[in-house]
Amino acid sequence: MRAPIGNFDHATPAPDCLDLLTPPVAEAVRGWQGDVPADQLVFVDTDSAVADTAVFVEHYGPELLDHSANCVVVAGKRGGESTLAACVVLSRARVDVNGVARKQLGARKASFAAMDTAVGETGMEYGGITPIGLPASWPLLVDSAVLDTEWVLIGSGRRRGKLIVPGKVFGQLPGAVILEGLGV
C-alpha cells in the first residue's frame, strides 16, 4: 500500500497492524466508528530515532511539515482541581496554552502536563502521543486548521511509527472541541 502523503517504505491500514500500536490506540482502532472507514487510518513504520517533528521532516521530506500535527497534553488548574486535556495543532504552530486552551478549560492556570503524567494517563510513549485512543473523558481541543488539512500525519502512540488520517477525523473523536486560534 502507498501512503496518501509522503514517501514511506511501509504503509499499512492501522486495523491490519494493531500489534504495532499501544493498547489504547489499538483498542480505539479496533472499535472505530465514524464517517471515515478504519482502513483509511494508515500506519507508516518509521524510525523512532527521528520521531520529533523537525528531525522527522528533515529525514522523510520537508513537504510533510504542512501535513503534520502535534498532540500535547495540558493540565488546567483552578483551585485545588486539575483537568487534563489534549491539544492538537499543526506542527508549524504552537499551542496557545495560556490563552485559548486555558479559557476553554475554565482554568486559572494552564501548562504542559509533566511527562510522567502524560505518559501514565495516556498509556502512550512520550513523543508519540496521539488523539486516537486518549481517555474518553478528556477534552480534546483541536485547532480548526487541522480539520482543513486533507491528510494529517500524527503520532501512533509510540515513537516508532506515525498515523496518517483524514483531517476531518479529528472533529469526530471523543471529546473533540474545535477551536479557532488554538495553534499560533
PDB file of N, CA, C and O in Angstrom, residues 9-46:
ATOM      1  N   ASP A   9       8.462   3.607   3.175  1.00  0.00           N
ATOM      2  CA  ASP A   9       8.701   2.242   2.712  1.00  0.00           C
ATOM      3  C   ASP A   9       7.577   1.289   3.103  1.00  0.00           C
ATOM      4  O   ASP A   9       7.281   0.353   2.373  1.00  0.00           O
ATOM      5  N   HIS A  10       6.988   1.509   4.274  1.00  0.00           N
ATOM      6  CA  HIS A  10       5.965   0.592   4.781  1.00  0.00           C
ATOM      7  C   HIS A  10       4.741   1.375   5.247  1.00  0.00           C
ATOM      8  O   HIS A  10       4.822   2.147   6.201  1.00  0.00           O
ATOM      9  N   ALA A  11       3.621   1.178   4.571  1.00  0.00           N
ATOM     10  CA  ALA A  11       2.344   1.791   4.944  1.00  0.00           C
ATOM     11  C   ALA A  11       1.298   0.675   4.985  1.00  0.00           C
ATOM     12  O   ALA A  11       1.224  -0.142   4.059  1.00  0.00           O
ATOM     13  N   THR A  12       0.509   0.651   6.053  1.00  0.00           N
ATOM     14  CA  THR A  12      -0.463  -0.420   6.265  1.00  0.00           C
ATOM     15  C   THR A  12      -1.717   0.172   6.895  1.00  0.00           C
ATOM     16  O   THR A  12      -1.614   1.025   7.779  1.00  0.00           O
ATOM     17  N   PRO A  13      -2.909  -0.281   6.494  1.00  0.00           N
ATOM     18  CA  PRO A  13      -4.101   0.162   7.218  1.00  0.00           C
ATOM     19  C   PRO A  13      -3.937  -0.180   8.706  1.00  0.00           C
ATOM     20  O   PRO A  13      -3.529  -1.308   9.043  1.00  0.00           O
ATOM     21  N   ALA A  14      -4.209   0.776   9.574  1.00  0.00           N
ATOM     22  CA  ALA A  14      -4.000   0.574  11.011  1.00  0.00           C
ATOM     23  C   ALA A  14      -4.702  -0.673  11.556  1.00  0.00           C
ATOM     24  O   ALA A  14      -4.129  -1.362  12.405  1.00  0.00           O
ATOM     25  N   PRO A  15      -5.911  -1.038  11.089  1.00  0.00           N
ATOM     26  CA  PRO A  15      -6.547  -2.249  11.613  1.00  0.00           C
ATOM     27  C   PRO A  15      -5.755  -3.527  11.320  1.00  0.00           C
ATOM     28  O   PRO A  15      -5.950  -4.541  11.996  1.00  0.00           O
ATOM     29  N   ASP A  16      -4.843  -3.477  10.351  1.00  0.00           N
ATOM     30  CA  ASP A  16      -4.053  -4.651   9.989  1.00  0.00           C
ATOM     31  C   ASP A  16      -2.735  -4.750  10.749  1.00  0.00           C
ATOM     32  O   ASP A  16      -1.964  -5.687  10.523  1.00  0.00           O
ATOM     33  N   CYS A  17      -2.456  -3.793  11.623  1.00  0.00           N
ATOM     34  CA  CYS A  17      -1.185  -3.838  12.366  1.00  0.00           C
ATOM     35  C   CYS A  17      -1.378  -3.374  13.811  1.00  0.00           C
ATOM     36  O   CYS A  17      -0.561  -2.615  14.337  1.00  0.00           O
ATOM     37  N   LEU A  18      -2.434  -3.839  14.434  1.00  0.00           N
ATOM     38  CA  LEU A  18      -2.747  -3.437  15.812  1.00  0.00           C
ATOM     39  C   LEU A  18      -1.601  -3.757  16.770  1.00  0.00           C
ATOM     40  O   LEU A  18      -1.415  -3.055  17.769  1.00  0.00           O
ATOM     41  N   ASP A  19      -0.833  -4.784  16.479  1.00  0.00           N
ATOM     42  CA  ASP A  19       0.281  -5.177  17.341  1.00  0.00           C
ATOM     43  C   ASP A  19       1.405  -4.138  17.367  1.00  0.00           C
ATOM     44  O   ASP A  19       2.243  -4.158  18.265  1.00  0.00           O
ATOM     45  N   LEU A  20       1.416  -3.220  16.421  1.00  0.00           N
ATOM     46  CA  LEU A  20       2.444  -2.171  16.389  1.00  0.00           C
ATOM     47  C   LEU A  20       1.995  -0.906  17.126  1.00  0.00           C
ATOM     48  O   LEU A  20       2.760   0.047  17.243  1.00  0.00           O
ATOM     49  N   LEU A  21       0.757  -0.912  17.611  1.00  0.00           N
ATOM     50  CA  LEU A  21       0.200   0.250  18.305  1.00  0.00           C
ATOM     51  C   LEU A  21       0.157  -0.017  19.807  1.00  0.00           C
ATOM     52  O   LEU A  21       0.124  -1.169  20.237  1.00  0.00           O
ATOM     53  N   THR A  22       0.139   1.041  20.592  1.00  0.00           N
ATOM     54  CA  THR A  22      -0.023   0.870  22.039  1.00  0.00           C
ATOM     55  C   THR A  22      -1.445   0.372  22.313  1.00  0.00           C
ATOM     56  O   THR A  22      -2.351   0.585  21.491  1.00  0.00           O
ATOM     57  N   PRO A  23      -1.674  -0.285  23.447  1.00  0.00           N
ATOM     58  CA  PRO A  23      -3.015  -0.825  23.726  1.00  0.00           C
ATOM     59  C   PRO A  23      -4.165   0.182  23.586  1.00  0.00           C
ATOM     60  O   PRO A  23      -5.178  -0.143  22.963  1.00  0.00           O
ATOM     61  N   PRO A  24      -4.062   1.410  24.119  1.00  0.00           N
ATOM     62  CA  PRO A  24      -5.203   2.314  23.954  1.00  0.00           C
ATOM     63  C   PRO A  24      -5.475   2.702  22.501  1.00  0.00           C
ATOM     64  O   PRO A  24      -6.630   2.860  22.089  1.00  0.00           O
ATOM     65  N   VAL A  25      -4.421   2.840  21.702  1.00  0.00           N
ATOM     66  CA  VAL A  25      -4.597   3.194  20.290  1.00  0.00           C
ATOM     67  C   VAL A  25      -5.168   1.998  19.533  1.00  0.00           C
ATOM     68  O   VAL A  25      -6.108   2.145  18.735  1.00  0.00           O
ATOM     69  N   ALA A  26      -4.643   0.813  19.794  1.00  0.00           N
ATOM     70  CA  ALA A  26      -5.158  -0.398  19.142  1.00  0.00           C
ATOM     71  C   ALA A  26      -6.632  -0.602  19.478  1.00  0.00           C
ATOM     72  O   ALA A  26      -7.431  -0.939  18.600  1.00  0.00           O
ATOM     73  N   GLU A  27      -7.007  -0.370  20.730  1.00  0.00           N
ATOM     74  CA  GLU A  27      -8.409  -0.517  21.131  1.00  0.00           C
ATOM     75  C   GLU A  27      -9.296   0.484  20.397  1.00  0.00           C
ATOM     76  O   GLU A  27     -10.393   0.149  19.941  1.00  0.00           O
ATOM     77  N   ALA A  28      -8.831   1.719  20.266  1.00  0.00           N
ATOM     78  CA  ALA A  28      -9.606   2.744  19.556  1.00  0.00           C
ATOM     79  C   ALA A  28      -9.776   2.388  18.082  1.00  0.00           C
ATOM     80  O   ALA A  28     -10.851   2.564  17.508  1.00  0.00           O
ATOM     81  N   VAL A  29      -8.724   1.877  17.463  1.00  0.00           N
ATOM     82  CA  VAL A  29      -8.808   1.489  16.049  1.00  0.00           C
ATOM     83  C   VAL A  29      -9.734   0.278  15.902  1.00  0.00           C
ATOM     84  O   VAL A  29     -10.564   0.229  14.995  1.00  0.00           O
ATOM     85  N   ARG A  30      -9.599  -0.688  16.801  1.00  0.00           N
ATOM     86  CA  ARG A  30     -10.442  -1.893  16.750  1.00  0.00           C
ATOM     87  C   ARG A  30     -11.922  -1.538  16.867  1.00  0.00           C
ATOM     88  O   ARG A  30     -12.762  -2.109  16.187  1.00  0.00           O
ATOM     89  N   GLY A  31     -12.263  -0.577  17.717  1.00  0.00           N
ATOM     90  CA  GLY A  31     -13.653  -0.179  17.930  1.00  0.00           C
ATOM     91  C   GLY A  31     -14.070   1.040  17.120  1.00  0.00           C
ATOM     92  O   GLY A  31     -15.051   1.702  17.454  1.00  0.00           O
ATOM     93  N   TRP A  32     -13.324   1.354  16.065  1.00  0.00           N
ATOM     94  CA  TRP A  32     -13.527   2.573  15.286  1.00  0.00           C
ATOM     95  C   TRP A  32     -14.950   2.685  14.751  1.00  0.00           C
ATOM     96  O   TRP A  32     -15.519   1.746  14.225  1.00  0.00           O
ATOM     97  N   GLN A  33     -15.520   3.877  14.916  1.00  0.00           N
ATOM     98  CA  GLN A  33     -16.816   4.214  14.337  1.00  0.00           C
ATOM     99  C   GLN A  33     -16.701   5.621  13.773  1.00  0.00           C
ATOM    100  O   GLN A  33     -15.901   6.413  14.241  1.00  0.00           O
ATOM    101  N   GLY A  34     -17.498   5.921  12.811  1.00  0.00           N
ATOM    102  CA  GLY A  34     -17.457   7.269  12.253  1.00  0.00           C
ATOM    103  C   GLY A  34     -17.613   7.254  10.757  1.00  0.00           C
ATOM    104  O   GLY A  34     -17.767   6.205  10.126  1.00  0.00           O
ATOM    105  N   ASP A  35     -17.551   8.447  10.187  1.00  0.00           N
ATOM    106  CA  ASP A  35     -17.745   8.618   8.750  1.00  0.00           C
ATOM    107  C   ASP A  35     -16.575   8.094   7.927  1.00  0.00           C
ATOM    108  O   ASP A  35     -16.740   7.731   6.769  1.00  0.00           O
ATOM    109  N   VAL A  36     -15.397   8.075   8.511  1.00  0.00           N
ATOM    110  CA  VAL A  36     -14.203   7.620   7.816  1.00  0.00           C
ATOM    111  C   VAL A  36     -13.970   6.151   8.167  1.00  0.00           C
ATOM    112  O   VAL A  36     -13.876   5.810   9.344  1.00  0.00           O
ATOM    113  N   PRO A  37     -13.882   5.268   7.175  1.00  0.00           N
ATOM    114  CA  PRO A  37     -13.620   3.855   7.476  1.00  0.00           C
ATOM    115  C   PRO A  37     -12.262   3.673   8.165  1.00  0.00           C
ATOM    116  O   PRO A  37     -11.307   4.398   7.867  1.00  0.00           O
ATOM    117  N   ALA A  38     -12.186   2.705   9.061  1.00  0.00           N
ATOM    118  CA  ALA A  38     -10.958   2.463   9.826  1.00  0.00           C
ATOM    119  C   ALA A  38      -9.758   2.174   8.930  1.00  0.00           C
ATOM    120  O   ALA A  38      -8.627   2.512   9.291  1.00  0.00           O
ATOM    121  N   ASP A  39      -9.988   1.584   7.764  1.00  0.00           N
ATOM    122  CA  ASP A  39      -8.845   1.272   6.904  1.00  0.00           C
ATOM    123  C   ASP A  39      -8.247   2.517   6.238  1.00  0.00           C
ATOM    124  O   ASP A  39      -7.217   2.441   5.582  1.00  0.00           O
ATOM    125  N   GLN A  40      -8.879   3.685   6.435  1.00  0.00           N
ATOM    126  CA  GLN A  40      -8.276   4.941   5.979  1.00  0.00           C
ATOM    127  C   GLN A  40      -7.351   5.544   7.034  1.00  0.00           C
ATOM    128  O   GLN A  40      -6.728   6.580   6.799  1.00  0.00           O
ATOM    129  N   LEU A  41      -7.268   4.906   8.193  1.00  0.00           N
ATOM    130  CA  LEU A  41      -6.257   5.265   9.189  1.00  0.00           C
ATOM    131  C   LEU A  41      -5.029   4.440   8.814  1.00  0.00           C
ATOM    132  O   LEU A  41      -5.046   3.220   8.895  1.00  0.00           O
ATOM    133  N   VAL A  42      -3.985   5.096   8.362  1.00  0.00           N
ATOM    134  CA  VAL A  42      -2.824   4.404   7.805  1.00  0.00           C
ATOM    135  C   VAL A  42      -1.648   4.513   8.773  1.00  0.00           C
ATOM    136  O   VAL A  42      -1.298   5.605   9.224  1.00  0.00           O
ATOM    137  N   PHE A  43      -1.048   3.359   9.077  1.00  0.00           N
ATOM    138  CA  PHE A  43       0.155   3.319   9.902  1.00  0.00           C
ATOM    139  C   PHE A  43       1.361   3.278   8.982  1.00  0.00           C
ATOM    140  O   PHE A  43       1.412   2.465   8.059  1.00  0.00           O
ATOM    141  N   VAL A  44       2.317   4.174   9.215  1.00  0.00           N
ATOM    142  CA  VAL A  44       3.580   4.135   8.486  1.00  0.00           C
ATOM    143  C   VAL A  44       4.682   3.823   9.485  1.00  0.00           C
ATOM    144  O   VAL A  44       4.776   4.443  10.539  1.00  0.00           O
ATOM    145  N   ASP A  45       5.467   2.825   9.167  1.00  0.00           N
ATOM    146  CA  ASP A  45       6.547   2.393  10.043  1.00  0.00           C
ATOM    147  C   ASP A  45       7.732   3.322   9.832  1.00  0.00           C
ATOM    148  O   ASP A  45       8.215   3.467   8.705  1.00  0.00           O
ATOM    149  N   THR A  46       8.147   3.983  10.897  1.00  0.00           N
ATOM    150  CA  THR A  46       9.230   4.957  10.799  1.00  0.00           C
ATOM    151  C   THR A  46      10.252   4.702  11.902  1.00  0.00           C
ATOM    152  O   THR A  46       9.993   3.986  12.859  1.00  0.00           O
TER     153      THR A  46
END
